[in-house]
Coordinates of C-alpha atoms and ligand atoms in Angstrom, one line a residue:
X1 CA -22.1 20.0 25.2
X2 CA -18.4 20.1 25.7
X3 CA -17.4 22.1 28.8
X4 CA -15.3 24.4 26.6
X5 CA -18.4 25.6 24.8
X6 CA -19.3 27.4 28.0
X7 CA -16.0 28.5 29.3
X8 CA -13.8 28.8 26.2
X9 CA -11.3 26.5 28.1
X10 CA -10.5 23.2 26.4
X11 CA -10.2 20.1 28.6
X12 CA -7.1 18.9 26.7
X13 CA -4.5 20.4 24.5
X14 CA -2.6 17.7 22.7
X15 CA 0.9 18.6 21.3
X16 CA 1.8 16.3 18.4
X17 CA 0.0 14.7 15.5
X18 CA 1.7 11.4 15.5
X19 CA 0.0 8.1 16.3
X20 CA 0.0 8.7 20.1
X21 CA -1.3 12.3 20.0
X22 CA -4.1 11.4 17.5
X23 CA -5.0 8.2 19.3
X24 CA -5.3 10.1 22.6
X25 CA -7.3 12.9 20.9
X26 CA -9.7 10.3 19.4
X27 CA -10.2 8.4 22.7
X28 CA -10.7 11.6 24.7
X29 CA -13.1 13.2 22.2
X30 CA -15.1 10.0 22.2
X31 CA -15.5 10.3 26.0
X32 CA -16.9 13.8 25.7
X33 CA -13.8 15.8 26.5
X34 CA -13.1 19.0 24.5
X35 CA -9.8 18.6 22.7
X36 CA -7.5 20.7 20.6
X37 CA -4.6 18.9 18.9
X38 CA -1.7 20.8 17.2
X39 CA 0.8 19.3 14.8
X40 CA 3.6 21.5 13.7
X41 CA 4.0 19.8 10.3
X42 CA 1.8 17.3 8.5
X43 CA 0.1 14.5 10.5
X44 CA 2.5 11.5 10.9
X45 CA 5.3 13.6 9.4
X46 CA 7.8 12.3 11.9
X47 CA 8.2 8.8 13.4
X48 CA 4.7 7.6 12.7
X49 CA 5.2 7.4 9.0
X50 CA 8.7 5.9 9.2
X51 CA 8.0 2.6 11.0
X52 CA 8.4 -0.9 9.7
X53 CA 4.6 -0.8 9.5
X54 CA 3.8 -3.9 11.6
X55 CA 1.2 -4.5 14.2
X56 CA 3.4 -7.0 16.0
X57 CA 4.0 -8.6 19.4
X58 CA 7.7 -8.1 18.9
X59 CA 9.1 -11.6 18.8
X60 CA 12.6 -10.4 19.6
X61 CA 11.4 -8.7 22.8
X62 CA 10.9 -12.2 24.3
X63 CA 14.7 -12.3 24.4
X64 CA 14.5 -9.4 26.9
X65 CA 11.7 -11.1 28.9
X66 CA 9.4 -8.2 28.0
X67 CA 6.4 -10.4 28.5
X68 CA 3.9 -7.6 29.5
X69 CA 4.7 -5.6 26.3
X70 CA 4.6 -8.7 24.1
X71 CA 1.3 -10.0 25.5
X72 CA -0.4 -6.6 25.3
X73 CA 0.8 -6.1 21.7
X74 CA -0.2 -9.7 20.7
X75 CA -3.7 -9.3 22.0
X76 CA -3.9 -5.8 20.5
X77 CA -3.0 -7.0 16.9
X78 CA -6.4 -8.7 16.4
X79 CA -8.4 -5.9 18.2
X80 CA -6.8 -3.4 15.8
X81 CA -7.1 -5.6 12.7
X82 CA -10.8 -6.0 13.2
X83 CA -11.3 -2.2 13.5
X84 CA -9.4 -1.4 10.3
X85 CA -9.5 -4.4 7.9
X86 CA -8.7 -2.0 5.0
X87 CA -5.4 -0.5 6.2
X88 CA -4.2 -3.6 8.2
X89 CA -3.9 -7.2 7.1
X90 CA -2.4 -10.5 8.3
X91 CA 1.1 -11.4 7.2
X92 CA 3.2 -14.5 7.6
X93 CA 6.8 -14.2 8.6
X94 CA 9.4 -16.8 7.6
X95 CA 12.3 -17.2 10.0
X96 CA 15.1 -19.3 8.4
X97 CA 17.0 -21.2 11.0
X98 CA 20.7 -22.2 11.0
X99 CA 22.4 -23.6 14.0
X100 CA 25.4 -21.2 13.7
X101 CA 23.3 -18.1 13.8
X102 CA 24.5 -15.6 16.5
X103 CA 22.1 -13.7 18.7
X104 CA 22.6 -10.6 20.8
X105 CA 24.8 -11.5 23.7
X106 CA 23.5 -9.2 26.5
X107 CA 19.9 -10.1 26.5
X108 CA 18.5 -11.8 29.7
X109 CA 18.1 -15.0 27.5
X110 CA 21.7 -14.9 26.5
X111 CA 22.8 -14.5 30.1
X112 CA 20.7 -17.4 31.2
X113 CA 21.9 -19.6 28.4
X114 CA 25.5 -18.6 29.2
X115 CA 25.0 -20.2 32.6
X116 CA 23.1 -23.3 31.7
X117 CA 24.5 -24.0 28.2
X118 CA 27.8 -22.1 28.1
X119 CA 29.0 -24.0 24.9
X120 CA 26.3 -22.3 22.8
X121 CA 28.2 -19.0 22.8
X122 CA 25.4 -16.6 21.6
X123 CA 23.8 -19.3 19.4
X124 CA 20.3 -20.6 20.1
X125 CA 19.2 -24.2 20.1
X126 CA 16.2 -24.9 17.7
X127 CA 14.1 -25.9 20.7
X128 CA 14.5 -22.5 22.2
X129 CA 13.3 -20.8 19.0
X130 CA 10.3 -23.1 19.0
X131 CA 9.6 -22.3 22.6
X132 CA 9.7 -18.6 21.8
X133 CA 7.3 -19.1 18.9
X134 CA 5.1 -21.3 21.1
X135 CA 4.9 -18.4 23.6
X136 CA 4.2 -16.0 20.7
X137 CA 1.4 -18.2 19.6
X138 CA -0.2 -18.5 23.0
X139 CA 0.5 -15.4 25.1
X140 CA -2.0 -13.2 23.2
X141 CA -5.2 -15.2 22.8
X142 CA -4.8 -15.5 19.0
X143 CA -8.2 -16.1 17.2
X144 CA -7.9 -14.7 13.7
X145 CA -4.3 -15.2 12.8
X146 CA -3.0 -18.7 11.9
X147 CA -0.5 -20.4 14.2
X148 CA 3.2 -21.1 13.8
X149 CA 4.3 -23.7 11.3
X150 CA 7.6 -25.4 10.3
X151 CA 8.8 -25.2 6.7
X152 CA 11.2 -27.5 4.8
X153 CA 12.9 -24.9 2.6
X154 CA 14.2 -27.3 0.0
X155 CA 10.7 -28.0 -1.1
X156 CA 8.8 -24.8 -0.2
X157 CA 8.6 -21.8 -2.5
X158 CA 9.7 -19.7 0.5
X159 CA 13.1 -21.4 0.2
X160 CA 13.7 -20.5 -3.4
X161 CA 15.1 -16.9 -2.9
X162 CA 17.3 -18.1 0.0
X163 CA 20.8 -19.5 0.1
X164 CA 20.9 -23.3 0.0
X165 CA 22.4 -23.6 3.5
X166 CA 19.0 -22.7 5.0
X167 CA 17.0 -25.9 5.2
X168 CA 14.5 -25.2 7.8
X169 CA 12.3 -22.2 8.7
X170 CA 9.7 -21.3 11.2
X171 CA 6.7 -19.4 10.0
X172 CA 4.5 -17.2 12.3
X173 CA 1.9 -14.5 12.0
X174 CA 1.8 -10.7 12.6
X175 CA 0.0 -7.9 10.8
X176 CA 0.8 -5.1 8.3
X177 CA -0.4 -1.6 9.1
X178 CA -0.4 1.5 6.8
X179 CA 1.1 3.6 9.6
X180 CA 0.5 7.1 8.3
X181 CA -3.1 6.3 7.2
X182 CA -3.7 5.0 10.7
X183 CA -2.7 8.4 12.1
X184 CA -4.9 10.4 9.7
X185 CA -7.9 8.1 10.3
X186 CA -7.5 8.6 14.1
X187 CA -7.4 12.3 13.6
X188 CA -10.5 12.3 11.4
X189 CA -12.4 10.2 13.9
X190 CA -11.3 12.5 16.7
X191 CA -12.6 15.5 14.7
X192 CA -15.8 13.6 13.9
X193 CA -16.3 13.3 17.7
X194 CA -15.7 17.0 18.3
X195 CA -11.9 17.5 18.5
X196 CA -10.2 20.4 16.8
X197 CA -7.3 19.2 14.7
X198 CA -4.7 21.8 13.6
X199 CA -2.0 21.0 11.2
X200 CA 1.0 23.1 10.3
X201 CA 0.5 24.6 13.8
X202 CA 3.5 24.6 16.2
X203 CA 3.2 25.0 19.9
X204 CA 5.7 27.7 20.7
X205 CA 5.1 28.0 24.5
X206 CA 2.7 27.1 27.3
X207 CA 2.4 28.6 30.7
X208 CA 0.0 28.0 33.5
X209 CA -2.1 30.7 35.2
X210 CA -4.4 29.9 38.1
X211 CA -4.3 26.2 37.2
X212 CA -5.1 26.8 33.5
X213 CA -2.7 26.3 30.6
X214 CA -2.3 29.2 28.1
X215 CA -0.9 27.5 25.0
X216 CA 0.5 29.7 22.3
X217 CA 0.5 28.3 18.7
X218 CA 2.0 29.6 15.5
X219 CA 0.6 28.7 12.1
X220 CA 3.8 27.7 10.3
X221 CA 2.4 28.8 6.9
X222 CA 0.9 32.2 7.7
X223 CA 2.8 33.0 11.0
X224 CA -0.6 33.7 12.7
X225 CA -0.3 33.3 16.5
X226 CA -3.2 32.1 18.6
X227 CA -3.7 31.4 22.3
X228 CA -5.7 28.4 23.5
X229 CA -6.6 27.8 27.2
X230 CA -6.8 24.2 28.4
X231 CA -7.1 22.4 31.7
X232 CA -4.4 19.9 30.8
X233 CA -1.6 19.5 28.3
X234 CA -0.7 16.2 26.7
X235 CA 2.9 16.2 25.4
X236 CA 2.8 13.6 22.6
X237 CA 5.7 15.2 20.7
X238 CA 7.5 11.9 20.1
X239 CA 11.2 12.7 19.5
X240 CA 10.6 16.3 20.7
X241 CA 9.0 15.3 24.0
X242 CA 12.1 16.6 25.9
X243 CA 12.2 19.8 23.8
X244 CA 8.5 20.5 24.7
X245 CA 9.3 19.8 28.4
X246 CA 12.3 22.0 28.5
X247 CA 11.9 24.7 25.9
X248 CA 8.2 25.0 25.3
X249 CA 6.7 24.4 28.8
X250 CA 9.9 25.0 30.9
X251 CA 9.3 22.1 33.3
X252 CA 12.1 21.2 35.6
X253 CA 11.9 17.5 34.7
X254 CA 14.8 15.1 34.1
X255 CA 12.7 12.5 32.3
X256 CA 13.8 12.0 28.7
X257 CA 13.8 9.9 25.7
X258 CA 16.6 8.2 24.0
X259 CA 16.5 8.9 20.3
X260 CA 17.3 5.8 18.2
X261 CA 17.3 6.2 14.4
X262 CA 15.9 3.4 12.3
X263 CA 16.3 3.3 8.5
X264 CA 14.8 1.2 5.8
X265 CA 15.7 0.6 2.2
X266 CA 13.2 -0.2 -0.6
X267 CA 14.3 -2.4 -3.6
X268 CA 12.5 -3.7 -6.6
X269 CA 10.5 -6.8 -5.7
X270 CA 13.0 -9.5 -4.7
X271 CA 10.7 -12.6 -4.7
X272 CA 7.3 -13.6 -5.9
X273 CA 5.4 -14.7 -2.8
X274 CA 3.5 -12.6 -0.3
X275 CA 5.3 -13.6 2.9
X276 CA 8.0 -11.7 4.8
X277 CA 11.4 -12.8 6.0
X278 CA 12.7 -12.4 9.5
X279 CA 16.5 -12.5 9.3
X280 CA 18.8 -13.0 12.3
X281 CA 22.2 -11.2 12.0
X282 CA 25.6 -12.1 13.2
X283 CA 25.5 -9.0 15.4
X284 CA 22.5 -10.4 17.2
X285 CA 20.1 -7.9 15.5
X286 CA 17.2 -8.8 13.2
X287 CA 15.9 -7.3 10.0
X288 CA 12.7 -7.9 8.0
X289 CA 12.3 -8.2 4.2
X290 CA 8.7 -7.4 3.4
X291 CA 6.6 -7.4 0.2
X292 CA 5.9 -3.7 -0.3
X293 CA 3.5 -1.7 -2.5
X294 CA 3.1 -4.7 -4.9
X295 CA 6.3 -4.1 -6.9
X296 CA 8.8 -3.6 -4.2
X297 CA 10.6 -5.1 -1.1
X298 CA 11.1 -3.2 2.1
X299 CA 14.2 -4.1 4.1
X300 CA 14.9 -2.7 7.6
X301 CA 15.7 -1.7 10.1
X302 CA 18.9 -0.3 11.7
X303 CA 19.4 1.0 15.3
X304 CA 21.7 4.1 15.5
X305 CA 21.9 6.7 18.2
X306 CA 20.5 10.0 17.0
X307 CA 21.3 13.0 19.2
X308 CA 19.2 15.9 18.0
X309 CA 15.5 15.6 17.1
X310 CA 15.7 18.6 14.8
X311 CA 18.3 16.8 12.7
X312 CA 16.3 15.2 9.9
X313 CA 16.9 11.5 10.0
X314 CA 18.2 10.0 6.8
X315 CA 19.4 6.5 5.9
X316 CA 23.1 7.0 5.6
X317 CA 25.3 5.1 3.1
X318 CA 26.7 3.1 6.0
X319 CA 23.2 2.1 7.0
X320 CA 22.3 1.1 3.4
X321 CA 25.4 -1.0 3.2
X322 CA 24.6 -2.6 6.6
X323 CA 21.1 -3.6 5.4
X324 CA 22.3 -4.8 2.0
X325 CA 25.1 -6.9 3.6
X326 CA 22.7 -8.3 6.1
X327 CA 20.2 -9.3 3.5
X328 CA 23.0 -10.7 1.3
X329 CA 23.7 -13.3 4.0
X330 CA 20.3 -14.8 3.3
X331 CA 19.3 -14.1 -0.3
X332 CA 20.8 -16.0 -3.2
X333 CA 20.7 -12.8 -5.2
X334 CA 23.5 -10.3 -4.3
X335 CA 22.0 -6.9 -3.6
X336 CA 24.0 -3.7 -4.2
X337 CA 23.4 0.0 -3.8
X338 CA 22.1 0.1 -7.3
X339 CA 19.1 -2.0 -6.2
X340 CA 18.0 0.6 -3.7
X341 CA 15.1 2.7 -5.2
X342 CA 14.1 4.6 -2.0
X343 CA 15.1 4.9 1.6
X344 CA 13.4 6.4 4.7
X345 CA 14.4 6.9 8.2
X346 CA 12.7 7.7 11.5
X347 CA 13.7 8.3 15.1
X348 CA 12.3 6.1 17.9
X349 CA 11.5 8.2 20.9
X350 CA 12.3 5.4 23.4
X351 CA 11.9 5.9 27.2
X352 CA 15.4 6.3 28.6
X353 CA 15.7 3.3 30.9
X354 CA 19.5 3.5 31.0
X355 CA 20.0 0.4 28.7
X356 CA 23.5 -0.1 27.4
X357 CA 22.6 -0.4 23.7
X358 CA 20.0 1.2 21.4
X359 CA 18.8 -2.3 20.5
X360 CA 18.3 -3.1 24.2
X361 CA 16.4 0.1 25.2
X362 CA 12.8 -0.8 26.1
X363 CA 10.1 -0.4 23.5
X364 CA 7.5 -0.1 26.3
X365 CA 5.8 3.2 27.1
X366 CA 5.8 5.3 30.2
X367 CA 3.2 8.0 31.0
X368 CA 4.0 10.6 33.6
X369 CA 1.8 13.4 35.0
X370 CA 3.8 16.5 36.0
X371 CA 2.0 19.1 38.1
X372 CA 5.1 21.2 39.0
X373 CA 4.0 24.1 36.7
X374 CA 0.7 24.5 38.6
X375 CA -1.5 22.8 36.0
X376 CA -1.1 19.2 34.9
X377 CA 0.8 18.0 31.8
X378 CA 0.9 14.4 30.7
X379 CA 4.3 13.5 29.1
X380 CA 4.3 10.4 26.8
X381 CA 7.5 8.5 26.5
X382 CA 8.1 5.7 24.1
X383 CA 5.4 3.4 22.8
X384 CA 4.8 1.5 19.5
X385 CA 2.3 1.9 16.7
X386 CA 0.9 -1.5 17.9
X387 CA 0.2 -0.3 21.4
X388 CA -1.2 3.2 20.5
X389 CA -4.8 2.4 21.4
X390 CA -3.8 0.9 24.7
X391 CA -1.5 3.8 25.4
X392 CA -4.4 6.1 24.8
X393 CA -6.5 4.2 27.3
X394 CA -3.8 4.4 29.8
X395 CA -3.4 8.2 29.1
X396 CA -7.2 8.6 29.7
X397 CA -6.8 6.9 33.1
X398 CA -4.2 9.5 34.0
X399 CA -6.4 12.3 32.6
X400 CA -9.3 11.0 34.7
X401 CA -7.1 11.6 37.7
X402 CA -7.1 15.3 36.9
X403 CA -10.7 15.9 35.7
X404 CA -14.1 14.4 35.5
X405 CA -14.2 11.7 32.7
X406 CA -17.5 10.1 32.9
X407 CA -17.2 7.6 30.0
X408 CA -14.9 4.5 30.2
X409 CA -12.8 2.8 27.5
X410 CA -14.7 2.6 24.3
X411 CA -12.3 2.3 21.3
X412 CA -11.7 -1.5 21.3
X413 CA -13.3 -2.9 18.1
X414 CA -14.9 0.5 17.0
X415 CA -14.0 0.8 13.3
X416 CA -11.9 3.7 12.0
X417 CA -13.3 5.6 9.1
X418 CA -13.8 3.2 6.1
X419 CA -13.1 0.1 8.3
X420 CA -16.8 -0.8 8.8
X421 CA -16.7 -4.2 7.0
X422 CA -15.8 -7.8 8.1
X423 CA -12.2 -8.6 8.8
X424 CA -12.0 -11.1 6.0
X425 CA -14.2 -8.9 3.6
X426 CA -11.6 -6.9 1.7
X427 CA -11.7 -9.1 -1.5
X428 CA -15.5 -8.9 -1.5
X429 CA -15.3 -5.1 -1.1
X430 CA -12.8 -4.8 -4.0
X431 CA -15.1 -6.9 -6.2
X432 CA -18.1 -4.7 -5.3
X433 CA -16.2 -1.5 -6.1
X434 CA -15.1 -2.9 -9.4
X435 CA -18.6 -3.9 -10.3
X436 CA -19.9 -0.4 -9.5
X437 CA -17.0 1.3 -11.2
X438 CA -16.0 -1.0 -14.1
X439 CA -13.5 1.5 -15.5
X440 CA -11.2 0.9 -12.5
X441 CA -8.3 -1.5 -13.1
X442 CA -8.0 -4.3 -10.6
X443 CA -4.8 -2.7 -9.1
X444 CA -6.5 0.7 -8.9
X445 CA -9.6 -0.7 -7.1
X446 CA -7.4 -2.6 -4.7
X447 CA -5.3 0.5 -3.9
X448 CA -8.5 2.6 -3.2
X449 CA -10.1 -0.1 -1.0
X450 CA -6.9 -0.7 0.9
X451 CA -6.6 3.0 1.6
X452 CA -10.2 4.1 2.1
X453 CA -12.2 0.9 2.7
X454 CA -15.9 1.5 2.4
X455 CA -15.2 5.2 1.9
X456 CA -13.7 4.5 -1.6
X457 CA -17.2 4.8 -2.9
X458 CA -17.6 8.3 -1.5
X459 CA -14.4 9.4 -3.4
X460 CA -15.6 7.8 -6.6
X461 CA -19.1 9.2 -6.2
X462 CA -21.2 9.2 -9.4
X463 CA -18.3 8.7 -11.8
X464 CA -19.0 6.4 -14.7
X465 CA -15.7 7.1 -16.6
X466 CA -12.1 7.9 -15.6
X467 CA -12.7 11.4 -17.0
X468 CA -15.4 12.0 -14.4
X469 CA -12.7 11.8 -11.7
X470 CA -11.2 15.1 -13.0
X471 CA -7.5 15.9 -13.5
X472 CA -5.2 12.9 -13.9
X473 CA -2.0 13.3 -11.9
X474 CA -0.5 9.9 -12.9
X475 CA -0.2 6.5 -11.3
X476 CA -4.1 6.4 -10.8
X477 CA -4.1 9.6 -8.7
X478 CA -7.0 11.8 -9.8
X479 CA -8.5 15.1 -8.8
X480 CA -11.4 13.4 -7.0
X481 CA -9.0 11.6 -4.7
X482 CA -6.8 14.7 -4.2
X483 CA -9.8 16.8 -3.3
X484 CA -10.9 14.2 -0.8
X485 CA -7.4 14.2 0.8
X486 CA -7.4 18.0 1.0
X487 CA -11.0 18.4 2.3
X488 CA -11.1 15.5 4.7
X489 CA -7.6 14.3 5.4
X490 CA -5.6 17.5 6.1
X491 CA -3.3 17.3 3.1
X492 CA -1.7 20.6 2.2
X493 CA 1.2 19.7 -0.1
X494 CA 2.0 17.0 -2.7
X495 CA 4.4 15.5 -0.2
X496 CA 1.6 14.9 2.2
X497 CA -0.2 12.9 -0.4
X498 CA 2.4 11.0 -2.3
X499 CA 4.5 10.0 0.8
X500 CA 2.0 9.7 3.6
X501 CA -1.7 9.4 2.4
X502 CA -0.3 6.9 -0.1
X503 CA 3.1 5.9 -1.5
X504 CA 2.5 6.9 -5.1
X505 CA 5.8 8.9 -4.8
X506 CA 7.4 5.5 -5.7
X507 CA 5.7 5.7 -9.1
X508 CA 5.3 9.4 -9.9
X509 CA 8.2 11.3 -11.5
X510 CA 9.6 14.5 -9.8
X511 CA 7.8 16.6 -12.5
X512 CA 4.5 14.9 -11.8
X513 CA 4.8 15.5 -8.1
X514 CA 5.7 19.2 -8.7
X515 CA 2.7 19.5 -11.0
X516 CA 0.5 18.0 -8.3
X517 CA 1.9 20.5 -5.8
X518 CA 1.2 23.4 -8.1
X519 CA -2.3 22.3 -8.7
X520 CA -2.9 21.9 -4.9
X521 CA -1.5 25.3 -4.1
X522 CA -3.7 26.9 -6.8
X523 CA -6.8 25.0 -5.5
X524 CA -6.1 26.2 -2.0
X525 CA -5.7 29.8 -3.2
X526 CA -9.0 29.6 -5.1
X527 CA -10.9 28.1 -2.1
Ligands
FAD601 C1 12.5 2.6 12.2 C2 11.3 2.4 13.1 C3 10.5 1.3 12.9 C4 9.4 1.1 13.8 N1 8.6 0.0 13.5 C5 7.5 -0.2 14.2 C6 6.7 -1.3 13.9 O1 6.8 -2.0 13.0 N2 5.6 -1.4 14.7 C7 5.3 -0.6 15.8 O2 4.4 -0.9 16.5 N3 6.1 0.4 16.1 C8 7.2 0.7 15.3 N4 8.0 1.8 15.6 C9 7.6 2.6 16.7 C10 6.6 3.7 16.3 O3 6.8 4.1 15.0 C11 6.7 4.9 17.2 O4 6.7 4.4 18.6 C12 5.5 5.8 17.1 O5 5.4 6.2 15.7 C13 5.7 7.1 17.9 O6 4.6 7.9 17.7 P1 4.5 9.3 18.4 O7 3.2 9.9 18.2 O8 5.0 9.2 19.8 O9 5.7 10.2 17.7 P2 5.7 11.0 16.3 O10 5.1 10.2 15.2 O11 7.1 11.4 16.1 O12 4.8 12.2 16.5 C14 5.2 13.4 17.3 C15 4.7 14.6 16.5 O13 4.8 15.7 17.4 C16 5.0 16.8 16.5 N5 5.6 17.9 17.3 C17 6.8 18.0 18.0 N6 6.9 19.1 18.6 C18 5.8 19.9 18.3 C19 5.4 21.2 18.7 N7 6.1 22.0 19.5 N8 4.2 21.6 18.2 C20 3.4 20.8 17.5 N9 3.8 19.6 17.1 C21 4.9 19.1 17.5 C22 6.0 16.3 15.5 O14 6.0 17.1 14.3 C23 5.5 14.9 15.3 O15 4.7 14.7 14.1 C24 9.1 2.0 14.8 C25 9.9 3.2 14.9 C26 10.9 3.4 14.0 C27 11.7 4.7 14.2

């Protein structure tokens, strides 16, 4: 029995339903703690649905000698991949090399090269790139992912979309992750293990009395106010971590995050293989071009200072031009603004380590317990999607310093909902689902298995025809799936579904999305 069942006091109150809040809630609930999590909007509505969607070690962080972060992230890629083979999959990254490419000039690597090879002037010798990739291959105990390879671009299909001056490329491995689904599946697993997950619920204030937090929440749809008591607060508010510290809890802390906006553009598919490109820019930054949602290419990202978390991040025209010009230095085809079909933008809540540029600010995380209010609050600064599970374990170590946590780390390798099948088993699962539900097209079955894994069958139930799945909202979205998302995955509006539980917003018209929203509101009213 959870201790709160007796006292009415929760062990933890987690503020924020991004990946860090949901990851901590899952881990804590699985260790027997009573947990309430409040998200003021939809789960993953902020940074955790706006990432580049990679479980990656962060090749470029080697330039900054961030070996601990890179090693932890590299090891973690395969741990995560095995626990969620539906929403994560291996990807190969092609890094075209040219001897005149410029790299960022104020990294520790640049400074070292400036001393030992001053004539290179922010360029990198090929042997150094190979050394970086050697480290990337070996730092993290890679078992599932294939190693680095060298490509001769004149002969390889990966060279076809690129300008002729690129003759050599290096190819390495990382993984794709459906970021917003990762968040929702962590929330669901947390709930299955006893946590209470509240969406559209804003924490408006928290004060401590006799060592216990009194957290006030407001339902953003109904305005209903509620008080929850908890022994400890976890502030996982991402870009709002400082806002929660100062305005909601009133702590006298000077810790803060540096908000760095990152934007992506989506174009029609630019090339016909499944690998990604890693492009090095003349300003020392890098961008990726990634096959996206079968028919599209995702290009990003930018690094721009963003002062206010309440200012909605958008991809500005200047950022679009930057990404287009960057990609145009590599692709044969010239991209223009007319090629952009969608953009999205998010704010990185980076720990403020005083770095000079946004690009240089650390991507590592910092966890700080503050007891100055009389009851403990754990503030989460920074972090990456890739390190969320490790961050949650570190958070639980801190929490164990404040209360009795009898169970140790448990999440490594434990599947998320729908991920209980072999890491190389996705094609077999798609084939099985198609056999059981022959009315599904190949693309539709793939989409369902990639989103729901073994749970795809639960959504499809006893259906023998498309009509059995109920209302058809377009682009293979049916009532059966929408009901599942509303009942099990906290979806409240069409936007939650078509931009976060899936990306069918790329295929549905504005009218179709409005019709879906109307249907959902009517279904909620009737419930
Ligand atoms: C452009 C970009 C690309 C990235 N690419 C990658 C990548 O490829 N790989 C990778 O590993 N990482 C990547 N990252 C980093 C990663 O996305 C973030 O580190 C991570 O999503 C942060 O999660 P979070 O839970 O801390 O914050 P968020 O996801 O922002 O969650 C915080 C939540 O708190 C809620 N909240 C705030 N205040 C309150 C309140 N008072 N009451 C209730 N709720 C509240 C917000 O609504 C929000 O949903 C990228 C980030 C960006 C911006």
